């Protein structure tokens, strides 16, 4: 053999995905990304994503899960976890005793939640106090257009859905920053302290209502909220209201190869899972799609991936087939579909370039996450990595390897550990993202599309 032949046969030679996809695939990719962007504009919170998923699933014939229900191959069932998370299944031709093929993403994203008593007035400006949710660089959330999304359980027991800042004619909201002229002290602070958590106060209005008192601007804001949504101040206690970046997803770059949006992490994988599930034929093994809440704060709570709601759903399906849930889990496979950090040449020193994911190299498989000496990681086995690699290769999915930055540089986690704790073989894989957890994140269209194909390959494995 010549050196060239040896090199070709022995060494890995990753190629940019654009050199590997056909014109037809590119056209499909563009169509897929248009649908993804429409989803992103409709779903900025876990609730909105769950609502969207249910409406869409019902169009495809999915029915709500009812304990004790009969199931047969081809049945499409969903479990709505309190409007904040959802699991969907397409029943396979094999028994659940043979296991299920699961894809698990999350639909919550970093943001600023309103505090229980948020509304106040200071210097004749009305504000909301916020409490940030998930890992954010606080300085990124000032002077950007913001919107209010959420639900309020009113005193009279009715629920009202609130959205302000998304319609072109809506006002937006904003957190102020200090002018550079007076920032001598601020500029000496470390980035973590440039904007303090208690400075993430959102401006709501400045016009006082007529009358006497020190709360005339606040009162005017409350009057507006009452006229529009029927709210009184104490209703904030029984509310889940979030401040998120206002505006729509956009194509980025002269070549339009990237997409900018709020919350690609992890709705980019959630959407991939959903569209894949909606378009597969009846699978051999039951295909399960999970859109979890609370991943950004540790997958805790009733709507997070540590919640027993998943056992309730899968146990119910197993009961219908006379199968033990433990047997089903023991034979299942889970793709923990979550984003990775795309290599950013601006911050090359934070990554091991030989083991990082790159834009346009396809869905990024991450053997382990965690931090330091793999602390907190669900470290996938050789067998699990072999299974996913073969599955992707057989389906023609463009994939690459990912690790989360240089060792000892930081780290992170996903729902993988909680799925693996259930005795389910689990591997992380997802879309590489630039500026993850910033108000606007970037992904490549090609990677989005390949991640949908990856989910489809897992469901049909
Ligand atoms: Mn994530
Ligand atoms: Mn995240």
Short mmCIF file of C-alpha atoms and ligand atoms in Angstrom, two decimals:
data_model
loop_
_atom_site.label_atom_id
_atom_site.label_comp_id
_atom_site.label_asym_id
_atom_site.label_seq_id
_atom_site.Cartn_x
_atom_site.Cartn_y
_atom_site.Cartn_z
CA UNK A 1 0.00 0.00 0.00
CA UNK A 2 1.10 3.54 -0.67
CA UNK A 3 1.21 6.02 2.16
CA UNK A 4 -1.83 7.69 0.67
CA UNK A 5 -3.78 4.42 0.64
CA UNK A 6 -2.71 3.66 4.20
CA UNK A 7 -3.79 7.10 5.33
CA UNK A 8 -7.15 6.68 3.65
CA UNK A 9 -7.79 3.26 5.11
CA UNK A 10 -6.46 3.85 8.62
CA UNK A 11 -6.99 7.48 9.60
CA UNK A 12 -10.24 9.30 10.31
CA UNK A 13 -10.87 12.18 7.91
CA UNK A 14 -13.88 14.22 9.00
CA UNK A 15 -15.38 16.36 6.23
CA UNK A 16 -17.57 19.44 6.36
CA UNK A 17 -21.19 18.35 5.96
CA UNK A 18 -21.72 20.66 2.98
CA UNK A 19 -19.26 18.48 1.04
CA UNK A 20 -21.34 15.42 1.90
CA UNK A 21 -25.00 16.30 1.29
CA UNK A 22 -26.82 16.21 -2.04
CA UNK A 23 -28.82 19.02 -3.63
CA UNK A 24 -32.04 17.21 -2.63
CA UNK A 25 -30.88 16.95 0.98
CA UNK A 26 -30.02 20.66 0.99
CA UNK A 27 -33.52 21.49 -0.19
CA UNK A 28 -34.99 19.27 2.54
CA UNK A 29 -32.68 20.92 5.07
CA UNK A 30 -33.97 24.39 4.12
CA UNK A 31 -37.58 23.25 4.42
CA UNK A 32 -36.88 21.61 7.77
CA UNK A 33 -35.20 24.76 9.11
CA UNK A 34 -38.13 26.96 8.06
CA UNK A 35 -40.45 24.72 10.08
CA UNK A 36 -38.00 24.76 12.99
CA UNK A 37 -37.84 28.56 12.97
CA UNK A 38 -41.66 28.78 13.02
CA UNK A 39 -41.64 26.49 16.07
CA UNK A 40 -39.03 28.67 17.80
CA UNK A 41 -41.13 31.78 17.22
CA UNK A 42 -44.16 30.04 18.76
CA UNK A 43 -42.40 28.36 21.70
CA UNK A 44 -40.12 30.37 23.97
CA UNK A 45 -40.95 28.63 27.25
CA UNK A 46 -41.46 25.01 28.31
CA UNK A 47 -45.21 25.67 28.51
CA UNK A 48 -45.37 27.11 25.02
CA UNK A 49 -43.32 24.20 23.66
CA UNK A 50 -45.60 21.69 25.38
CA UNK A 51 -48.74 23.43 24.08
CA UNK A 52 -47.26 23.47 20.56
CA UNK A 53 -46.28 19.79 20.78
CA UNK A 54 -49.77 18.73 21.89
CA UNK A 55 -51.54 20.69 19.15
CA UNK A 56 -49.20 19.30 16.50
CA UNK A 57 -49.30 15.73 17.89
CA UNK A 58 -53.09 15.72 17.78
CA UNK A 59 -52.93 16.60 14.07
CA UNK A 60 -50.87 13.44 13.60
CA UNK A 61 -53.40 11.33 15.51
CA UNK A 62 -51.77 11.21 18.96
CA UNK A 63 -54.21 10.59 21.86
CA UNK A 64 -53.79 11.48 25.55
CA UNK A 65 -52.49 8.72 27.83
CA UNK A 66 -55.11 7.21 30.13
CA UNK A 67 -54.01 4.69 32.78
CA UNK A 68 -55.51 1.29 31.96
CA UNK A 69 -55.88 2.03 28.26
CA UNK A 70 -55.39 -0.69 25.64
CA UNK A 71 -52.52 -0.24 23.20
CA UNK A 72 -51.58 -1.86 19.91
CA UNK A 73 -48.73 -1.39 17.41
CA UNK A 74 -48.96 1.93 15.60
CA UNK A 75 -50.90 3.66 18.40
CA UNK A 76 -49.77 7.21 19.09
CA UNK A 77 -50.02 8.37 22.68
CA UNK A 78 -48.88 11.41 24.64
CA UNK A 79 -48.61 12.21 28.33
CA UNK A 80 -49.00 15.88 29.18
CA UNK A 81 -47.10 16.54 32.40
CA UNK A 82 -49.00 19.53 33.79
CA UNK A 83 -48.57 21.61 30.62
CA UNK A 84 -44.80 21.94 31.26
CA UNK A 85 -43.30 18.75 29.91
CA UNK A 86 -44.51 16.00 27.62
CA UNK A 87 -43.66 12.44 26.63
CA UNK A 88 -44.98 10.95 23.40
CA UNK A 89 -44.87 7.37 22.14
CA UNK A 90 -45.50 5.49 18.93
CA UNK A 91 -46.16 1.89 19.94
CA UNK A 92 -43.88 -0.57 18.13
CA UNK A 93 -44.58 -4.01 16.72
CA UNK A 94 -42.31 -5.65 19.35
CA UNK A 95 -43.29 -6.00 23.00
CA UNK A 96 -42.12 -3.30 25.39
CA UNK A 97 -40.27 -6.12 27.14
CA UNK A 98 -37.74 -5.72 24.30
CA UNK A 99 -37.26 -2.09 25.37
CA UNK A 100 -38.08 1.28 23.85
CA UNK A 101 -36.00 3.64 21.73
CA UNK A 102 -36.11 6.99 23.53
CA UNK A 103 -35.01 10.50 22.57
CA UNK A 104 -34.95 12.96 25.48
CA UNK A 105 -34.52 16.73 25.07
CA UNK A 106 -35.47 19.65 27.29
CA UNK A 107 -37.67 22.63 26.50
CA UNK A 108 -36.71 25.04 29.29
CA UNK A 109 -34.02 27.66 28.59
CA UNK A 110 -32.09 30.19 30.68
CA UNK A 111 -34.09 33.38 31.31
CA UNK A 112 -35.22 35.77 34.04
CA UNK A 113 -38.27 34.70 36.07
CA UNK A 114 -40.38 37.28 37.90
CA UNK A 115 -40.09 37.18 41.68
CA UNK A 116 -43.33 36.42 43.61
CA UNK A 117 -43.65 40.10 44.51
CA UNK A 118 -42.12 41.70 41.42
CA UNK A 119 -43.74 45.09 40.86
CA UNK A 120 -42.20 48.23 42.39
CA UNK A 121 -41.53 51.88 41.68
CA UNK A 122 -38.26 53.73 42.18
CA UNK A 123 -37.51 57.29 41.06
CA UNK A 124 -40.82 57.30 39.20
CA UNK A 125 -39.88 54.30 37.07
CA UNK A 126 -41.87 51.06 37.42
CA UNK A 127 -39.94 47.78 37.44
CA UNK A 128 -40.25 44.01 37.78
CA UNK A 129 -37.79 42.30 40.14
CA UNK A 130 -36.46 39.12 38.53
CA UNK A 131 -34.63 35.97 39.59
CA UNK A 132 -32.51 34.50 36.84
CA UNK A 133 -33.15 30.87 35.86
CA UNK A 134 -30.31 28.67 34.64
CA UNK A 135 -26.70 29.60 33.96
CA UNK A 136 -26.48 33.07 32.44
CA UNK A 137 -23.84 35.73 32.02
CA UNK A 138 -25.91 38.46 33.65
CA UNK A 139 -24.22 41.27 31.75
CA UNK A 140 -25.62 39.89 28.46
CA UNK A 141 -29.24 40.51 29.50
CA UNK A 142 -29.11 44.32 29.77
CA UNK A 143 -30.01 46.70 26.90
CA UNK A 144 -31.56 43.95 24.79
CA UNK A 145 -35.25 43.83 23.80
CA UNK A 146 -37.20 41.63 26.20
CA UNK A 147 -40.67 40.09 26.26
CA UNK A 148 -42.93 38.80 29.02
CA UNK A 149 -44.29 35.25 28.66
CA UNK A 150 -46.25 33.09 31.05
CA UNK A 151 -49.43 32.25 32.85
CA UNK A 152 -51.23 33.70 35.85
CA UNK A 153 -53.68 31.87 38.08
CA UNK A 154 -56.01 34.71 39.02
CA UNK A 155 -57.76 35.27 42.33
CA UNK A 156 -61.02 34.05 40.79
CA UNK A 157 -59.38 30.73 39.82
CA UNK A 158 -59.18 31.41 36.10
CA UNK A 159 -55.90 31.08 34.21
CA UNK A 160 -54.72 33.80 31.87
CA UNK A 161 -51.90 33.48 29.34
CA UNK A 162 -49.66 36.54 29.06
CA UNK A 163 -47.47 37.48 26.10
CA UNK A 164 -46.12 41.03 25.72
CA UNK A 165 -43.30 42.06 23.40
CA UNK A 166 -43.60 39.65 20.48
CA UNK A 167 -46.17 41.30 18.21
CA UNK A 168 -44.64 44.04 16.02
CA UNK A 169 -47.02 46.54 17.59
CA UNK A 170 -46.27 45.44 21.15
CA UNK A 171 -44.00 47.42 23.42
CA UNK A 172 -40.84 45.59 24.53
CA UNK A 173 -39.24 45.65 27.99
CA UNK A 174 -35.61 46.30 28.92
CA UNK A 175 -33.00 46.22 31.69
CA UNK A 176 -30.75 49.28 31.74
CA UNK A 177 -26.95 49.40 31.91
CA UNK A 178 -24.61 52.15 33.06
CA UNK A 179 -23.27 54.67 30.55
CA UNK A 180 -19.52 54.25 29.88
CA UNK A 181 -18.90 57.85 30.95
CA UNK A 182 -19.68 56.93 34.57
CA UNK A 183 -18.50 53.32 34.52
CA UNK A 184 -15.04 53.82 36.01
CA UNK A 185 -15.86 51.64 39.03
CA UNK A 186 -18.05 49.16 37.13
CA UNK A 187 -15.33 48.50 34.55
CA UNK A 188 -12.96 47.40 37.33
CA UNK A 189 -15.33 44.60 38.36
CA UNK A 190 -15.01 41.02 37.16
CA UNK A 191 -17.51 39.96 34.47
CA UNK A 192 -19.58 37.99 36.98
CA UNK A 193 -20.16 41.16 38.99
CA UNK A 194 -20.45 43.82 36.29
CA UNK A 195 -24.23 43.36 36.49
CA UNK A 196 -25.47 41.97 39.81
CA UNK A 197 -28.48 39.64 39.99
CA UNK A 198 -30.45 42.27 41.91
CA UNK A 199 -29.78 44.77 39.11
CA UNK A 200 -31.71 42.63 36.62
CA UNK A 201 -34.76 44.84 37.12
CA UNK A 202 -36.98 45.21 34.09
CA UNK A 203 -38.32 48.64 33.11
CA UNK A 204 -42.11 48.63 32.69
CA UNK A 205 -43.14 52.28 32.47
CA UNK A 206 -42.54 55.84 33.53
CA UNK A 207 -45.89 57.66 33.20
CA UNK A 208 -47.64 58.47 36.47
CA UNK A 209 -51.39 58.20 36.77
CA UNK A 210 -53.08 61.39 37.93
CA UNK A 211 -53.25 61.85 41.69
CA UNK A 212 -51.21 61.98 44.87
CA UNK A 213 -48.70 59.44 46.16
CA UNK A 214 -45.34 57.80 45.53
CA UNK A 215 -46.74 54.86 43.56
CA UNK A 216 -48.42 56.58 40.62
CA UNK A 217 -46.24 54.95 37.92
CA UNK A 218 -46.57 51.50 39.50
CA UNK A 219 -50.33 52.04 39.77
CA UNK A 220 -50.49 52.98 36.10
CA UNK A 221 -48.66 49.78 35.14
CA UNK A 222 -51.00 47.72 37.32
CA UNK A 223 -53.98 49.46 35.71
CA UNK A 224 -52.68 48.48 32.27
CA UNK A 225 -52.16 44.86 33.37
CA UNK A 226 -55.66 44.84 34.83
CA UNK A 227 -57.27 46.21 31.70
CA UNK A 228 -55.39 43.81 29.44
CA UNK A 229 -55.26 40.65 31.59
CA UNK A 230 -57.60 41.24 34.54
CA UNK A 231 -54.71 41.07 37.02
CA UNK A 232 -54.38 42.52 40.50
CA UNK A 233 -51.02 42.80 42.29
CA UNK A 234 -51.49 39.73 44.50
CA UNK A 235 -52.02 37.58 41.37
CA UNK A 236 -48.24 37.65 40.81
CA UNK A 237 -47.95 35.19 43.70
CA UNK A 238 -49.76 32.50 41.71
CA UNK A 239 -48.00 33.12 38.41
CA UNK A 240 -45.18 31.79 36.30
CA UNK A 241 -43.99 34.78 34.32
CA UNK A 242 -40.66 34.82 32.53
CA UNK A 243 -38.67 37.55 30.84
CA UNK A 244 -37.16 36.24 27.61
CA UNK A 245 -35.51 37.94 24.63
CA UNK A 246 -38.11 39.54 22.35
CA UNK A 247 -38.20 38.90 18.63
CA UNK A 248 -38.08 36.16 16.08
CA UNK A 249 -35.48 33.70 14.88
CA UNK A 250 -33.41 34.91 11.92
CA UNK A 251 -31.09 33.50 9.29
CA UNK A 252 -27.49 34.56 9.90
CA UNK A 253 -24.57 35.10 7.51
CA UNK A 254 -24.50 36.26 3.89
CA UNK A 255 -24.93 32.58 2.98
CA UNK A 256 -27.83 32.18 5.47
CA UNK A 257 -26.20 29.00 6.78
CA UNK A 258 -26.85 29.76 10.48
CA UNK A 259 -29.95 30.45 12.57
CA UNK A 260 -30.10 32.93 15.43
CA UNK A 261 -32.78 32.38 18.08
CA UNK A 262 -33.44 32.47 21.79
CA UNK A 263 -33.29 29.01 23.38
CA UNK A 264 -31.81 26.73 20.72
CA UNK A 265 -30.60 24.95 23.90
CA UNK A 266 -32.48 22.72 23.83
CA UNK A 267 -35.52 23.33 21.68
CA UNK A 268 -33.32 22.65 18.65
CA UNK A 269 -33.16 19.01 19.76
CA UNK A 270 -36.76 19.00 21.03
CA UNK A 271 -38.01 20.01 17.59
CA UNK A 272 -35.77 17.43 15.90
CA UNK A 273 -37.24 14.71 18.11
CA UNK A 274 -40.81 15.82 17.44
CA UNK A 275 -40.58 16.09 13.67
CA UNK A 276 -38.78 12.74 13.52
CA UNK A 277 -41.47 11.09 15.66
CA UNK A 278 -44.28 12.57 13.58
CA UNK A 279 -42.85 11.24 10.32
CA UNK A 280 -41.71 7.67 11.13
CA UNK A 281 -43.66 4.58 10.10
CA UNK A 282 -44.69 2.14 12.86
CA UNK A 283 -41.36 1.21 14.45
CA UNK A 284 -40.17 -2.19 15.62
CA UNK A 285 -39.49 -0.97 19.15
CA UNK A 286 -41.77 1.59 20.75
CA UNK A 287 -40.42 5.07 19.98
CA UNK A 288 -40.58 7.56 22.84
CA UNK A 289 -39.98 11.30 22.64
CA UNK A 290 -39.42 13.28 25.85
CA UNK A 291 -39.53 17.06 26.15
CA UNK A 292 -38.44 17.70 29.73
CA UNK A 293 -38.57 20.83 31.89
CA UNK A 294 -36.09 22.10 34.51
CA UNK A 295 -32.93 20.69 32.87
CA UNK A 296 -31.26 24.06 33.22
CA UNK A 297 -31.57 23.89 37.02
CA UNK A 298 -30.71 20.22 37.51
CA UNK A 299 -33.74 18.29 36.14
CA UNK A 300 -35.34 18.57 39.58
CA UNK A 301 -39.01 18.91 40.46
CA UNK A 302 -42.22 17.39 39.19
CA UNK A 303 -41.71 18.41 35.55
CA UNK A 304 -37.97 17.62 35.43
CA UNK A 305 -36.39 14.40 34.18
CA UNK A 306 -35.87 13.12 37.72
CA UNK A 307 -39.65 13.10 38.21
CA UNK A 308 -41.55 9.81 38.43
CA UNK A 309 -43.99 11.03 35.78
CA UNK A 310 -41.88 9.15 33.27
CA UNK A 311 -42.37 5.89 35.22
CA UNK A 312 -46.10 6.64 35.39
CA UNK A 313 -46.26 6.95 31.60
CA UNK A 314 -43.96 4.06 30.65
CA UNK A 315 -45.35 1.88 33.46
CA UNK A 316 -48.84 2.45 32.10
CA UNK A 317 -47.78 1.40 28.60
CA UNK A 318 -46.01 -1.68 30.01
CA UNK A 319 -49.09 -2.62 32.08
CA UNK A 320 -51.16 -2.61 28.90
CA UNK A 321 -48.83 -5.28 27.48
CA UNK A 322 -48.40 -7.21 30.75
CA UNK A 323 -44.72 -6.24 30.80
CA UNK A 324 -42.61 -5.27 33.82
CA UNK A 325 -41.38 -1.66 33.63
CA UNK A 326 -37.95 -2.75 34.91
CA UNK A 327 -37.61 -5.18 31.98
CA UNK A 328 -38.57 -2.47 29.53
CA UNK A 329 -36.02 0.01 30.95
CA UNK A 330 -33.27 -2.63 31.07
CA UNK A 331 -33.63 -3.19 27.31
CA UNK A 332 -34.18 0.43 26.27
CA UNK A 333 -31.84 2.90 24.63
CA UNK A 334 -31.93 6.65 25.19
CA UNK A 335 -30.47 9.37 23.03
CA UNK A 336 -30.08 12.27 25.45
CA UNK A 337 -30.57 14.92 22.78
CA UNK A 338 -28.90 18.08 24.00
CA UNK A 339 -26.65 20.71 22.52
CA UNK A 340 -22.84 20.88 22.63
CA UNK A 341 -20.49 23.85 22.40
CA UNK A 342 -19.48 24.47 18.80
CA UNK A 343 -15.78 25.31 18.41
CA UNK A 344 -15.40 29.09 18.48
CA UNK A 345 -12.08 30.37 17.06
CA UNK A 346 -12.53 33.51 19.19
CA UNK A 347 -12.17 31.35 22.29
CA UNK A 348 -10.03 28.51 20.95
CA UNK A 349 -8.05 28.31 24.21
CA UNK A 350 -11.11 26.97 26.09
CA UNK A 351 -11.39 23.81 23.98
CA UNK A 352 -9.45 20.74 22.93
CA UNK A 353 -9.77 21.26 19.19
CA UNK A 354 -9.20 17.56 18.50
CA UNK A 355 -12.22 16.58 20.57
CA UNK A 356 -14.61 19.47 20.10
CA UNK A 357 -17.68 19.72 17.89
CA UNK A 358 -17.63 22.06 14.87
CA UNK A 359 -20.38 23.88 13.01
CA UNK A 360 -21.58 21.96 9.92
CA UNK A 361 -20.01 18.64 10.90
CA UNK A 362 -23.37 17.16 11.88
CA UNK A 363 -24.94 15.87 15.07
CA UNK A 364 -22.34 15.84 17.86
CA UNK A 365 -22.05 12.67 19.95
CA UNK A 366 -20.81 13.33 23.47
CA UNK A 367 -19.56 10.25 25.33
CA UNK A 368 -19.56 12.07 28.67
CA UNK A 369 -20.27 15.51 30.07
CA UNK A 370 -19.57 16.44 33.70
CA UNK A 371 -16.68 18.49 35.02
CA UNK A 372 -13.16 17.99 36.41
CA UNK A 373 -12.49 14.22 36.52
CA UNK A 374 -15.82 13.51 34.72
CA UNK A 375 -17.66 14.44 37.95
CA UNK A 376 -21.41 14.12 37.47
CA UNK A 377 -21.09 12.50 34.06
CA UNK A 378 -23.09 9.67 32.58
CA UNK A 379 -20.09 8.12 30.83
CA UNK A 380 -21.42 6.05 27.91
CA UNK A 381 -19.86 2.61 27.45
CA UNK A 382 -17.95 1.42 24.38
CA UNK A 383 -20.98 -0.73 23.53
CA UNK A 384 -23.36 2.22 23.75
CA UNK A 385 -21.07 4.37 21.60
CA UNK A 386 -20.75 1.48 19.15
CA UNK A 387 -24.53 1.16 18.93
CA UNK A 388 -25.10 4.84 18.22
CA UNK A 389 -22.22 5.06 15.73
CA UNK A 390 -23.48 2.03 13.77
CA UNK A 391 -27.07 3.27 13.89
CA UNK A 392 -26.09 6.69 12.53
CA UNK A 393 -23.78 5.23 9.87
CA UNK A 394 -26.43 2.80 8.65
CA UNK A 395 -28.93 5.65 8.35
CA UNK A 396 -26.42 7.93 6.58
CA UNK A 397 -26.48 10.51 9.40
CA UNK A 398 -23.57 12.99 9.41
CA UNK A 399 -22.10 12.90 12.93
CA UNK A 400 -19.05 14.06 14.85
CA UNK A 401 -17.49 13.78 18.30
CA UNK A 402 -17.97 16.35 21.06
CA UNK A 403 -16.53 17.07 24.49
CA UNK A 404 -17.50 20.06 26.60
CA UNK A 405 -14.35 22.16 26.47
CA UNK A 406 -10.88 21.62 27.87
CA UNK A 407 -10.53 19.40 30.91
CA UNK A 408 -10.71 21.55 34.07
CA UNK A 409 -12.08 24.52 32.09
CA UNK A 410 -15.66 24.09 33.31
CA UNK A 411 -18.33 21.59 32.40
CA UNK A 412 -22.00 20.82 32.43
CA UNK A 413 -24.64 18.11 32.44
CA UNK A 414 -27.78 16.94 30.68
CA UNK A 415 -30.67 14.60 31.42
CA UNK A 416 -28.41 11.66 30.46
CA UNK A 417 -27.46 10.77 34.04
CA UNK A 418 -31.12 10.59 35.11
CA UNK A 419 -32.04 8.32 32.21
CA UNK A 420 -29.01 6.10 32.87
CA UNK A 421 -29.95 5.93 36.57
CA UNK A 422 -33.15 4.23 35.40
CA UNK A 423 -31.04 1.38 34.00
CA UNK A 424 -31.45 2.71 30.44
CA UNK A 425 -28.37 2.71 28.15
CA UNK A 426 -27.91 6.41 27.36
CA UNK A 427 -25.70 8.51 25.07
CA UNK A 428 -25.65 12.30 24.67
CA UNK A 429 -25.82 13.78 21.18
CA UNK A 430 -27.13 17.02 19.72
CA UNK A 431 -26.58 20.23 17.83
CA UNK A 432 -23.38 22.28 18.30
CA UNK A 433 -24.21 25.84 19.46
CA UNK A 434 -22.26 29.11 19.43
CA UNK A 435 -22.78 31.49 22.38
CA UNK A 436 -24.83 28.99 24.32
CA UNK A 437 -27.07 30.49 27.05
CA UNK A 438 -26.74 34.01 25.61
CA UNK A 439 -30.01 35.83 24.81
CA UNK A 440 -29.49 34.82 21.19
CA UNK A 441 -27.70 31.59 20.25
CA UNK A 442 -26.41 30.37 16.89
CA UNK A 443 -26.71 26.96 15.24
CA UNK A 444 -26.02 25.70 11.73
CA UNK A 445 -28.92 24.60 9.55
CA UNK A 446 -27.02 21.51 8.48
CA UNK A 447 -26.47 20.36 12.06
CA UNK A 448 -30.16 20.96 12.89
CA UNK A 449 -31.25 18.79 9.97
CA UNK A 450 -28.77 16.00 10.73
CA UNK A 451 -29.95 15.93 14.34
CA UNK A 452 -33.53 15.31 13.13
CA UNK A 453 -32.20 12.45 10.97
CA UNK A 454 -30.30 11.13 14.00
CA UNK A 455 -33.48 11.05 16.11
CA UNK A 456 -35.30 9.25 13.32
CA UNK A 457 -32.48 6.67 13.10
CA UNK A 458 -32.72 6.03 16.87
CA UNK A 459 -36.51 5.63 16.81
CA UNK A 460 -36.23 3.12 13.97
CA UNK A 461 -33.20 1.22 15.34
MN1 LIG B 1 -29.25 21.77 27.19
MN1 LIG B 2 -28.29 24.62 28.81
#
